[in-house]
Short mmCIF file of C-alpha atoms in Angstrom, two decimals:
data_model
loop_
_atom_site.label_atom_id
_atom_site.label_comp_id
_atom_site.label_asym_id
_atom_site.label_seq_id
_atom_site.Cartn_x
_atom_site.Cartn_y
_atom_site.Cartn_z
CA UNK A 188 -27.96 137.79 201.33
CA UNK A 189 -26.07 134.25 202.31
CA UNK A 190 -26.45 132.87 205.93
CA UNK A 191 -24.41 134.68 208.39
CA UNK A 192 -24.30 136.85 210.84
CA UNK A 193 -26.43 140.09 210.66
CA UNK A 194 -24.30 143.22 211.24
CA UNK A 195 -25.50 146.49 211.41
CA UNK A 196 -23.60 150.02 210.28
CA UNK A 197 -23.92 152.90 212.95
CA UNK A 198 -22.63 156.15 212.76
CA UNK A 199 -19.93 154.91 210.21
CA UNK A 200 -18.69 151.68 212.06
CA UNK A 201 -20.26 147.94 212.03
CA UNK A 202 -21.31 146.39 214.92
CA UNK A 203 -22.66 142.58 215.42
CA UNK A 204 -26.25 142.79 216.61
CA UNK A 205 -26.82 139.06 216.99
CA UNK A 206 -26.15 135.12 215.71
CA UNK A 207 -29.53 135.55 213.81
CA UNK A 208 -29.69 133.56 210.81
CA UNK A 209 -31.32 134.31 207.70
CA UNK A 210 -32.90 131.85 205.42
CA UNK A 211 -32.00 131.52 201.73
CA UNK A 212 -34.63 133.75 199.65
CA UNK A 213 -37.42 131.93 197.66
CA UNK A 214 -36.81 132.17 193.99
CA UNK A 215 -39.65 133.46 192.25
CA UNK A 216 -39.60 130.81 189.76
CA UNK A 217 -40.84 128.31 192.37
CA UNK A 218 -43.57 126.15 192.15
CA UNK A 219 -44.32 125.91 195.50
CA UNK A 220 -44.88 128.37 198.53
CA UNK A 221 -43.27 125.70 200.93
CA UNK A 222 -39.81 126.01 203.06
CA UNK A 223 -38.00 123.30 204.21
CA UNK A 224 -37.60 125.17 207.71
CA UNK A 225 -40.10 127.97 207.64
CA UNK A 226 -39.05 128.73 211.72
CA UNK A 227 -36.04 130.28 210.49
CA UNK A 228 -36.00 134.21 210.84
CA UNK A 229 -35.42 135.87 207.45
CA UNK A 230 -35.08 139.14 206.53
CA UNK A 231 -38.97 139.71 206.49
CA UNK A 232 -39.19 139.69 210.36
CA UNK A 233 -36.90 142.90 210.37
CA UNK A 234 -37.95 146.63 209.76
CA UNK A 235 -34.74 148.95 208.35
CA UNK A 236 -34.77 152.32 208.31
CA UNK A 237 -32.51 155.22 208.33
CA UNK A 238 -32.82 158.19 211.03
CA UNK A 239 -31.86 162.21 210.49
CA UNK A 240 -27.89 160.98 210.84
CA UNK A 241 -28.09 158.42 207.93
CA UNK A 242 -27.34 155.64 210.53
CA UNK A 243 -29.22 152.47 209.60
CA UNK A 244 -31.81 151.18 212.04
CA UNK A 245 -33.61 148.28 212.39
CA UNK A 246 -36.81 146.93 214.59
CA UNK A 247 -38.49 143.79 214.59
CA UNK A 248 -42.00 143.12 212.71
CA UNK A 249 -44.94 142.83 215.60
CA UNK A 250 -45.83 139.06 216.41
CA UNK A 251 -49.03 139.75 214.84
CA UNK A 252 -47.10 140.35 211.54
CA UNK A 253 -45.15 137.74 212.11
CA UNK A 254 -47.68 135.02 212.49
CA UNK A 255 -49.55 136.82 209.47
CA UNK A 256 -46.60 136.30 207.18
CA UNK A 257 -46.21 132.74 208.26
CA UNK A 258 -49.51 131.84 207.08
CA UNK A 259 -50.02 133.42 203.96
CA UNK A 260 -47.07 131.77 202.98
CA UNK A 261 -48.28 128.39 204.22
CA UNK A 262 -51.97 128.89 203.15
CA UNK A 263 -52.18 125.52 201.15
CA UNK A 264 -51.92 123.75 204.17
CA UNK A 265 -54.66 125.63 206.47
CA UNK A 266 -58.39 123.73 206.53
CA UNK A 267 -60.71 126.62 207.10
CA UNK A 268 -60.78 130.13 207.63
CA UNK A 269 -64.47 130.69 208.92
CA UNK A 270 -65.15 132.11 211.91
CA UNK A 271 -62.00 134.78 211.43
CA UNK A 272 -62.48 138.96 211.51
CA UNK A 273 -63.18 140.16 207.94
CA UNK A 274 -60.41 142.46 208.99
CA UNK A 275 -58.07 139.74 209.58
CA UNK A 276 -58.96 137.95 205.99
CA UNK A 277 -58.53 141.16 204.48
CA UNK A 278 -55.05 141.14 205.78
CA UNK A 279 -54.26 137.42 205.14
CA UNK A 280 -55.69 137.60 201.28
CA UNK A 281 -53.28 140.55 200.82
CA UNK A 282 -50.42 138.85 202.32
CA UNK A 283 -50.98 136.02 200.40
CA UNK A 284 -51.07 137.73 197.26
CA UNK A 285 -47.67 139.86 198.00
CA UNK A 286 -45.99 136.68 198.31
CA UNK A 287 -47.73 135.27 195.03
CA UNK A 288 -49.56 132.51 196.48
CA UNK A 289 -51.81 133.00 193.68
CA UNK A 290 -49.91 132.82 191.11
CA UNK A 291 -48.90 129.25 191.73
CA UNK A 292 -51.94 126.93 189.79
CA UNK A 293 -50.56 124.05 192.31
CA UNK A 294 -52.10 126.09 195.39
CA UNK A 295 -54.22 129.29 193.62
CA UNK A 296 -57.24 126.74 193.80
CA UNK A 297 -56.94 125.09 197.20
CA UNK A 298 -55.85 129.13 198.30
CA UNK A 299 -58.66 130.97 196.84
CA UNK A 300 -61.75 128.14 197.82
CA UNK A 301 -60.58 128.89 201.88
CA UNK A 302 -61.06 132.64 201.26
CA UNK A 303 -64.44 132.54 199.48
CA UNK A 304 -65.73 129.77 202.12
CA UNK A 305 -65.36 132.11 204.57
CA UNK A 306 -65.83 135.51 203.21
CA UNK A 307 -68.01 134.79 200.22
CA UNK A 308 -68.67 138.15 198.63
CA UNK A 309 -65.81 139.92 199.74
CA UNK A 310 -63.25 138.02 197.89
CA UNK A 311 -65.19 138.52 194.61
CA UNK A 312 -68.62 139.83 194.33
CA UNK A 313 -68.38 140.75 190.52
CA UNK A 314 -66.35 139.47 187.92
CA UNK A 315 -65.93 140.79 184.13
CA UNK A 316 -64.26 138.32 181.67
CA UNK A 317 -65.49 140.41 178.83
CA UNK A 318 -63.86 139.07 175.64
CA UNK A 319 -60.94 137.29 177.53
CA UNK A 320 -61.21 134.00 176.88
CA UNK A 321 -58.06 133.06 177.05
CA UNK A 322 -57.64 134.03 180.71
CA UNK A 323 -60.98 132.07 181.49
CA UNK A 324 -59.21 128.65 180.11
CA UNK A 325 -55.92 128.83 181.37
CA UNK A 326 -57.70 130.25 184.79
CA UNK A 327 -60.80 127.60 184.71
CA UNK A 328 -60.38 126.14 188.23
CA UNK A 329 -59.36 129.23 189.90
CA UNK A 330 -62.63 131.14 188.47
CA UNK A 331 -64.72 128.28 189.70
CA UNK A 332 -64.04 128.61 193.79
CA UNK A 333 -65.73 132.19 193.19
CA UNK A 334 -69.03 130.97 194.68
CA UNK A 335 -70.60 134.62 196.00
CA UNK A 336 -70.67 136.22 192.59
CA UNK A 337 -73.54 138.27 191.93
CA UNK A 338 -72.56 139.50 188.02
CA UNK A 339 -71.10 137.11 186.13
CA UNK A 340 -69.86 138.74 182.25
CA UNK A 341 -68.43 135.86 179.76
CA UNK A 342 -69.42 137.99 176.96
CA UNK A 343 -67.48 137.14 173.36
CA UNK A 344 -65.19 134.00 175.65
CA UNK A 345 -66.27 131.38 173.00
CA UNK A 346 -67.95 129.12 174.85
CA UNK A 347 -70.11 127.24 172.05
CA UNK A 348 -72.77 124.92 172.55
CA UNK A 349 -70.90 122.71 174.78
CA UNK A 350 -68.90 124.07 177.57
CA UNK A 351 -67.59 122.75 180.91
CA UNK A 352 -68.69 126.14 182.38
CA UNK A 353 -71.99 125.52 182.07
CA UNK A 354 -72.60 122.88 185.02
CA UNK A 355 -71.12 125.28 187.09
CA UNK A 356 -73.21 128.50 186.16
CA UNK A 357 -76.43 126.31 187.27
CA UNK A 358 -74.83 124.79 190.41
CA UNK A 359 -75.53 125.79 193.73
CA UNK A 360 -71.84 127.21 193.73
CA UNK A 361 -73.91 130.52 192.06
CA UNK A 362 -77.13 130.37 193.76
CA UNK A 363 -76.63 134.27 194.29
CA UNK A 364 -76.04 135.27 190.54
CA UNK A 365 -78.21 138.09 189.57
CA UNK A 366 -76.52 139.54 186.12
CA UNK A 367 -75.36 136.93 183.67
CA UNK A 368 -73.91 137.94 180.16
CA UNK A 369 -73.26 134.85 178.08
CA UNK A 370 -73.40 137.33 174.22
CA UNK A 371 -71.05 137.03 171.46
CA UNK A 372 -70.39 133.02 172.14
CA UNK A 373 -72.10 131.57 169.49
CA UNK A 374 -74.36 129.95 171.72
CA UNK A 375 -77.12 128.39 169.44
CA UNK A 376 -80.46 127.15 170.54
CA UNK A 377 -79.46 123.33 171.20
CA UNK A 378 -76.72 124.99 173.35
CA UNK A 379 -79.42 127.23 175.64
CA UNK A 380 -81.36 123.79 175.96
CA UNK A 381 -78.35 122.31 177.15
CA UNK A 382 -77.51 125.12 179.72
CA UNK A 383 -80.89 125.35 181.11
CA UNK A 384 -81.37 121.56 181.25
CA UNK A 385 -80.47 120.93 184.93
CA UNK A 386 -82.71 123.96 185.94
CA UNK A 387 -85.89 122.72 184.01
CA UNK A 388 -85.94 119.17 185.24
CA UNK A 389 -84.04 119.44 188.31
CA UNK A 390 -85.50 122.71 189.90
CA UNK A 391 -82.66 124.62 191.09
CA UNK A 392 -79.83 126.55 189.17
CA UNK A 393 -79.63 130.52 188.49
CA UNK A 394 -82.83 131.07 191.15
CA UNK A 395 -81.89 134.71 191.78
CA UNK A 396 -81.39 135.32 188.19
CA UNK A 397 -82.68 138.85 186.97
CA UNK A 398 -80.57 139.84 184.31
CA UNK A 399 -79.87 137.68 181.02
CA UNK A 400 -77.83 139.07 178.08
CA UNK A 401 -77.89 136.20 174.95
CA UNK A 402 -76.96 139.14 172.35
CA UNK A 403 -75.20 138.21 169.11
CA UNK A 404 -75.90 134.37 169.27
CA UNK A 405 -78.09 132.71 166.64
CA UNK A 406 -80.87 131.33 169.02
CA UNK A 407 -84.38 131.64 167.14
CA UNK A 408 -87.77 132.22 168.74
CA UNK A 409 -87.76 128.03 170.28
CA UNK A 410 -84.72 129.51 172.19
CA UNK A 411 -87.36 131.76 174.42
CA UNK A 412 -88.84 128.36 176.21
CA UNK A 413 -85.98 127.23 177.47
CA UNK A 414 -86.11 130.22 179.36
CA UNK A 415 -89.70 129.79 181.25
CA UNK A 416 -87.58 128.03 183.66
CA UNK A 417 -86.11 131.16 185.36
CA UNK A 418 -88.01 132.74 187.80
CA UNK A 419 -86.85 136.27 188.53
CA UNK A 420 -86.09 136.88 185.48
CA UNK A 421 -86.55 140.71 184.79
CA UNK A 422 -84.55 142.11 182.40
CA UNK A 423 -83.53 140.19 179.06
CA UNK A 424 -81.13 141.29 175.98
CA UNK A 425 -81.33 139.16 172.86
CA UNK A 426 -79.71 141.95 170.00
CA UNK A 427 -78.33 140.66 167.22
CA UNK A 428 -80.33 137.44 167.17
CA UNK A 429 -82.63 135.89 164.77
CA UNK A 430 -85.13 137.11 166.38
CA UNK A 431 -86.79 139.96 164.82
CA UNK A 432 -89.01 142.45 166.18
CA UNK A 433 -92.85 142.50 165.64
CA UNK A 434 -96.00 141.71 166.87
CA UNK A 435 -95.72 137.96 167.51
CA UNK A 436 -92.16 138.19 169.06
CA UNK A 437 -93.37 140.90 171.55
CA UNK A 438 -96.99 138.46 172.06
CA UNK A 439 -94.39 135.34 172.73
CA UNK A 440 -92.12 136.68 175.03
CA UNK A 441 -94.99 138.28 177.14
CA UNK A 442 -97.32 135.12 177.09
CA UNK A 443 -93.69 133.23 178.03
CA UNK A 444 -91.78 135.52 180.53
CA UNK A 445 -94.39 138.30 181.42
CA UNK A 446 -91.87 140.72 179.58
CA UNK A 447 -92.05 143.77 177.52
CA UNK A 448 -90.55 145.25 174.93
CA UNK A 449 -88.40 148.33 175.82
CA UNK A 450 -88.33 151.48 173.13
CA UNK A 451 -85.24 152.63 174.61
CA UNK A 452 -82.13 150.81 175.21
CA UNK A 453 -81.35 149.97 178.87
CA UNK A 454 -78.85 151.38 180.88
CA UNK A 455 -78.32 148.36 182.76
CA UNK A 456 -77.31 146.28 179.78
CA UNK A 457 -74.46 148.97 179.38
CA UNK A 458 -70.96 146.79 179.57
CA UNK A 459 -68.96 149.23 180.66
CA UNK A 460 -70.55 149.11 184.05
CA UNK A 461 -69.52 145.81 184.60
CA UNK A 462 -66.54 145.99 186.67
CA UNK A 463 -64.30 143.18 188.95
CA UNK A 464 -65.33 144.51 192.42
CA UNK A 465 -63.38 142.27 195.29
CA UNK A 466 -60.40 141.41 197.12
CA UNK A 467 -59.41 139.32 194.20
CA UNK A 468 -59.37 142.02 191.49
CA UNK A 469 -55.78 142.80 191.48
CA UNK A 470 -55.30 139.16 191.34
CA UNK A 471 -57.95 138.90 188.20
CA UNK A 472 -55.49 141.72 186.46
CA UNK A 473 -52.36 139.89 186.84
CA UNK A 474 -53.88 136.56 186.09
CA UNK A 475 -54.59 138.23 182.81
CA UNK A 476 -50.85 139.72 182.38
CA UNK A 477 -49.56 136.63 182.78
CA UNK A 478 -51.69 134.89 180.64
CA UNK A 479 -50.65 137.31 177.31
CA UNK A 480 -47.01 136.36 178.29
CA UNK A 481 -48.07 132.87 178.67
CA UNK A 482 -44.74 130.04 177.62
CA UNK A 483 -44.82 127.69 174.84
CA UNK A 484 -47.62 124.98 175.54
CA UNK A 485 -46.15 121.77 176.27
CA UNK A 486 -47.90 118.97 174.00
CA UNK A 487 -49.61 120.05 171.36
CA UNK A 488 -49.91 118.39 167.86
CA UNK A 489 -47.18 118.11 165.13
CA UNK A 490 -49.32 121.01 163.03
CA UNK A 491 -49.90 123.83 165.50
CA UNK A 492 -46.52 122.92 166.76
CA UNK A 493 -45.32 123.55 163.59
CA UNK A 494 -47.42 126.71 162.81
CA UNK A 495 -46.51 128.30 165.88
CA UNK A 496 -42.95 128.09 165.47
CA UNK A 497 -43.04 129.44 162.53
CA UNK A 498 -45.31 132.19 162.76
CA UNK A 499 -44.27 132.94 166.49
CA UNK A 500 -45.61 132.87 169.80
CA UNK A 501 -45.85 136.33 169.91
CA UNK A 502 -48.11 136.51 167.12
CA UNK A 503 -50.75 133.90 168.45
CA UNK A 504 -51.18 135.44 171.43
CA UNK A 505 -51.41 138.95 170.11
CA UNK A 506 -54.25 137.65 167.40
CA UNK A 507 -55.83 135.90 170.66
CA UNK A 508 -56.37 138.67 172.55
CA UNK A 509 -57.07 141.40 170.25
CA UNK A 510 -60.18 138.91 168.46
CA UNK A 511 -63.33 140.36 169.10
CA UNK A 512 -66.43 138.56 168.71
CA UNK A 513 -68.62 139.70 165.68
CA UNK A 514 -71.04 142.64 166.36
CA UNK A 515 -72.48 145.51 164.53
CA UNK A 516 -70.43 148.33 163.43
CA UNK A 517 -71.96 151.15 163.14
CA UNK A 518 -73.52 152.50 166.27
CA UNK A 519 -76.77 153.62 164.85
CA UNK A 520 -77.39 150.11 163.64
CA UNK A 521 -76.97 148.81 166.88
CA UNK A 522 -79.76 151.64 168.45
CA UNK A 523 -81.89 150.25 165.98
CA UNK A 524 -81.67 146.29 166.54
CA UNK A 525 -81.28 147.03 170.33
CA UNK A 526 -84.09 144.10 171.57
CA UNK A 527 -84.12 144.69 175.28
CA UNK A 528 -87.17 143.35 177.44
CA UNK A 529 -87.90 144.18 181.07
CA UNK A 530 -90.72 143.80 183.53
CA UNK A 531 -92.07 147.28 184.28
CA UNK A 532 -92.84 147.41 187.96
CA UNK A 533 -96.75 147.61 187.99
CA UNK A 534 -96.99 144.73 185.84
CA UNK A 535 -96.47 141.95 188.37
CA UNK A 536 -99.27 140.03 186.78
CA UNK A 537 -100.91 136.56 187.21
CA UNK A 538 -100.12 134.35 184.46
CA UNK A 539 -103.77 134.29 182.93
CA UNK A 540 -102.94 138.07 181.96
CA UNK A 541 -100.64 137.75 179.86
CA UNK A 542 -102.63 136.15 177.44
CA UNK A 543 -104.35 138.56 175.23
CA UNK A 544 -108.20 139.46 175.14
CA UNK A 545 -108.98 137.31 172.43
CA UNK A 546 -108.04 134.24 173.45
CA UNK A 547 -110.35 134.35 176.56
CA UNK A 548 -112.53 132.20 174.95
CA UNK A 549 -109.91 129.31 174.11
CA UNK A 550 -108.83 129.37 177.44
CA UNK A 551 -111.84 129.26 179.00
CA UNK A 552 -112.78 125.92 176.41
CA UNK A 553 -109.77 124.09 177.45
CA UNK A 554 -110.35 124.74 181.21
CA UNK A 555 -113.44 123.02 180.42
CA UNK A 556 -111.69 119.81 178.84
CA UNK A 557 -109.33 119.85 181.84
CA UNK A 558 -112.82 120.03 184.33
CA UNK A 559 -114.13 117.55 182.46
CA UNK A 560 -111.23 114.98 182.21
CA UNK A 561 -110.37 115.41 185.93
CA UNK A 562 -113.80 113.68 186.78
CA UNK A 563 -113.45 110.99 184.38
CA UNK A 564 -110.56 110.18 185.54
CA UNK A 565 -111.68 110.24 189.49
CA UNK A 566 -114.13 107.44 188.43
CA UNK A 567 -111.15 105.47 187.33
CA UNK A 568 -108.74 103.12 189.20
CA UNK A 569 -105.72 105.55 190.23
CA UNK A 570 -102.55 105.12 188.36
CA UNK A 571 -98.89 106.18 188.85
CA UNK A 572 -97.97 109.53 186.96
CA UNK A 573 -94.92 109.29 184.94
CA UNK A 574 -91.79 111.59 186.33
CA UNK A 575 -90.93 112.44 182.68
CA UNK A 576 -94.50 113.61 181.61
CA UNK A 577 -93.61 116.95 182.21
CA UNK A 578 -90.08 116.93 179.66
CA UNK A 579 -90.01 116.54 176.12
CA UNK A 580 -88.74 114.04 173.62
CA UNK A 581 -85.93 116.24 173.21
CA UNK A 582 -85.00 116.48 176.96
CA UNK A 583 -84.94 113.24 177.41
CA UNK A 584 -82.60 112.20 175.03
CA UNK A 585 -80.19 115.15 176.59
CA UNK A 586 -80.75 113.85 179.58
CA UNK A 587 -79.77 110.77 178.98
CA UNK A 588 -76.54 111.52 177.16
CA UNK A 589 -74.95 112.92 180.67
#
């Protein structure tokens, strides 16, 4: 509708119902959720609606509403939202994403880090990116302000042995995670070092952890140290490894993590109960509709440039989306490499249990040696203890290339 007055049909005849004008309508192609005059009424303020006669009535939208729409659509320049209702964030976040605030990457960020500040959780408690990679690269900053998660699945995304997510999975931003599925990404051992770095020589990272799914990666038995480091660990999926069942796998990871072997598969390692539980899940869904109708990249080079043009757009993101990572096929192979560990409930052990009868007497030799030591060195002059005594070789050197 242009500016102009607003007129009003009753009972067959127009009448002028006041000098209100309405401001131009926001093209959806916009980059940008700002008006030059946002004090303007539009046609937003105004409820129409037709009675028994077919006469067309109107009523203004509640001051409330009013203010409501105003700042959802001006939510990139608000500082903080804590110490609102829930009820009224509820209400702002679905404002906000009826007028597509989200869908803009210039303000999804900036939008989307207010909301979980202040309602944490509520905004996005569980996220599944199950075999969409593509909508966790184009939607990398976006997924990051999701600081409350509590299940995190990034099964089959391709993340390698060298990923920018993987600062952020052990920063304090997820100090709640509980379920993490990281399967079907190729992730080697060097790249499980890598990920667990920060947690084994800084001390923090993933301490609520319970649930760890490495399936389908080639990580060998070394790859099981790297994950002394977690804590509450509890339940642990490594399928489809190099690992292979037996006696001395089943020893390691017990004398390592206090786990045991399960003859069943678990239930809780069951994708399809992984779900995207939040206020943000509708916004999750059309993140990812956009992203398989996503326009011609910019700058790329001269030969996937040329490949794309002449195989088509279409094509490439049809192949990108439909690529699966590689698993078993049939389903009774999978029943029968199914390695899932869990600690049972009544075996909240010490540490010195979980090594096996008959190694009592090595253990109790080296606590000797240690008994021993300690007073020779109390006779000698103390000396400072080296930070990095603790680390290995290898360690070091990755610590150093950060």
């Amino acid at each position: 509708m242009d500016n102009g007055t607003l007129y009003v049909r009753e009972k067959g005849s127009l009448r002028r119902v006041s000098d209100i004008v309405l401001s131009p309508p926001k093209p959806v192609s916009s980059s940008s959720c700002r008006r030059t005059n946002p004090f303007v009424p539009r046609k937003e303020h105004f409820i129409f609606t037709y009675n028994a006669e077919g006469s067309l009535r109107y009523s203004t939208k509640s001051l409330f509403d009013l203010t409501l729409l105003f700042v959802a659509d001006n939510i990139h320049h608000v500082d903080s939202l804590v110490g609102f209702p829930e009820q009224i964030g509820d209400r702002l976040f679905a404002a906000a994403e009826e007028n597509r605030v989200f869908s803009n990457t210039a303000v999804s960020p900036k939008a989307l880090q207010l909301f979980s500040d202040a309602y944490g959780q509520m905004v996005l408690g569980s996220l599944c990116l199950r075999n969409r990679f593509p909508l966790l690269h184009e939607r990398m900053d976006e997924i990051k302000t999701f600081h409350s998660l509590k299940s995190l699945d990034l099964f089959g995304c391709r993340l390698g042995d060298d990923h920018e997510i993987f600062q952020h999975l052990t920063s304090t931003s997820l100090a709640n995670l509980i379920h993490l599925f990281i399967g079907g990404n190729s992730l080697s051992d060097v790249g499980l070092q890598r990920l667990t770095a920060p947690i084994r020589m800084m001390k923090k990272g993933l301490d609520h952890l319970q649930l760890l799914d490495v399936s389908y990666n080639p990580i060998s038995e070394r790859a099981i140290r790297y994950l002394t480091c977690l804590p509450k660990l509890e339940n642990l999926d490594i399928s489809g490894t190099s690992l292979k069942l037996g006696a001395g796998l089943k020893t390691t990871i017990w004398n390592l993590l206090g786990l045991i072997c399960s003859e069943k598969p678990l239930d809780i390692f069951d994708h399809t109960r992984c779900k995207t539980e939040g206020w943000a899940e509708q916004v999750v869904n059309h993140w990812e509709t956009n992203t398989s109708q996503m326009p011609k990249q910019k700058k790329i080079e001269a030969s996937r440039t040329s490949a794309l043009r002449f195989f088509g757009r279409q094509k490439f993101v049809r192949e990108v989306l439909n690529t699966t990572p590689l698993v078993s096929e049939s389903e009774e192979e999978l029943n029968r490499e199914r390695l899932h560990f869990y600690r049972a409930a009544a075996n909240n052990l010490i540490i010195e249990k979980r090594v096996p009868y008959k190694m009592d007497h090595q253990v109790k030799m080296k606590k000797r040696q240690r008994q021993t030591e300690s007073c020779d060195s109390s006779l000698q002059p103390p000396t400072k203890r080296s930070p990095s005594s603790a680390l290995t070789a290898e360690d070091i050197e990755l610590l150093n290339s950060y």
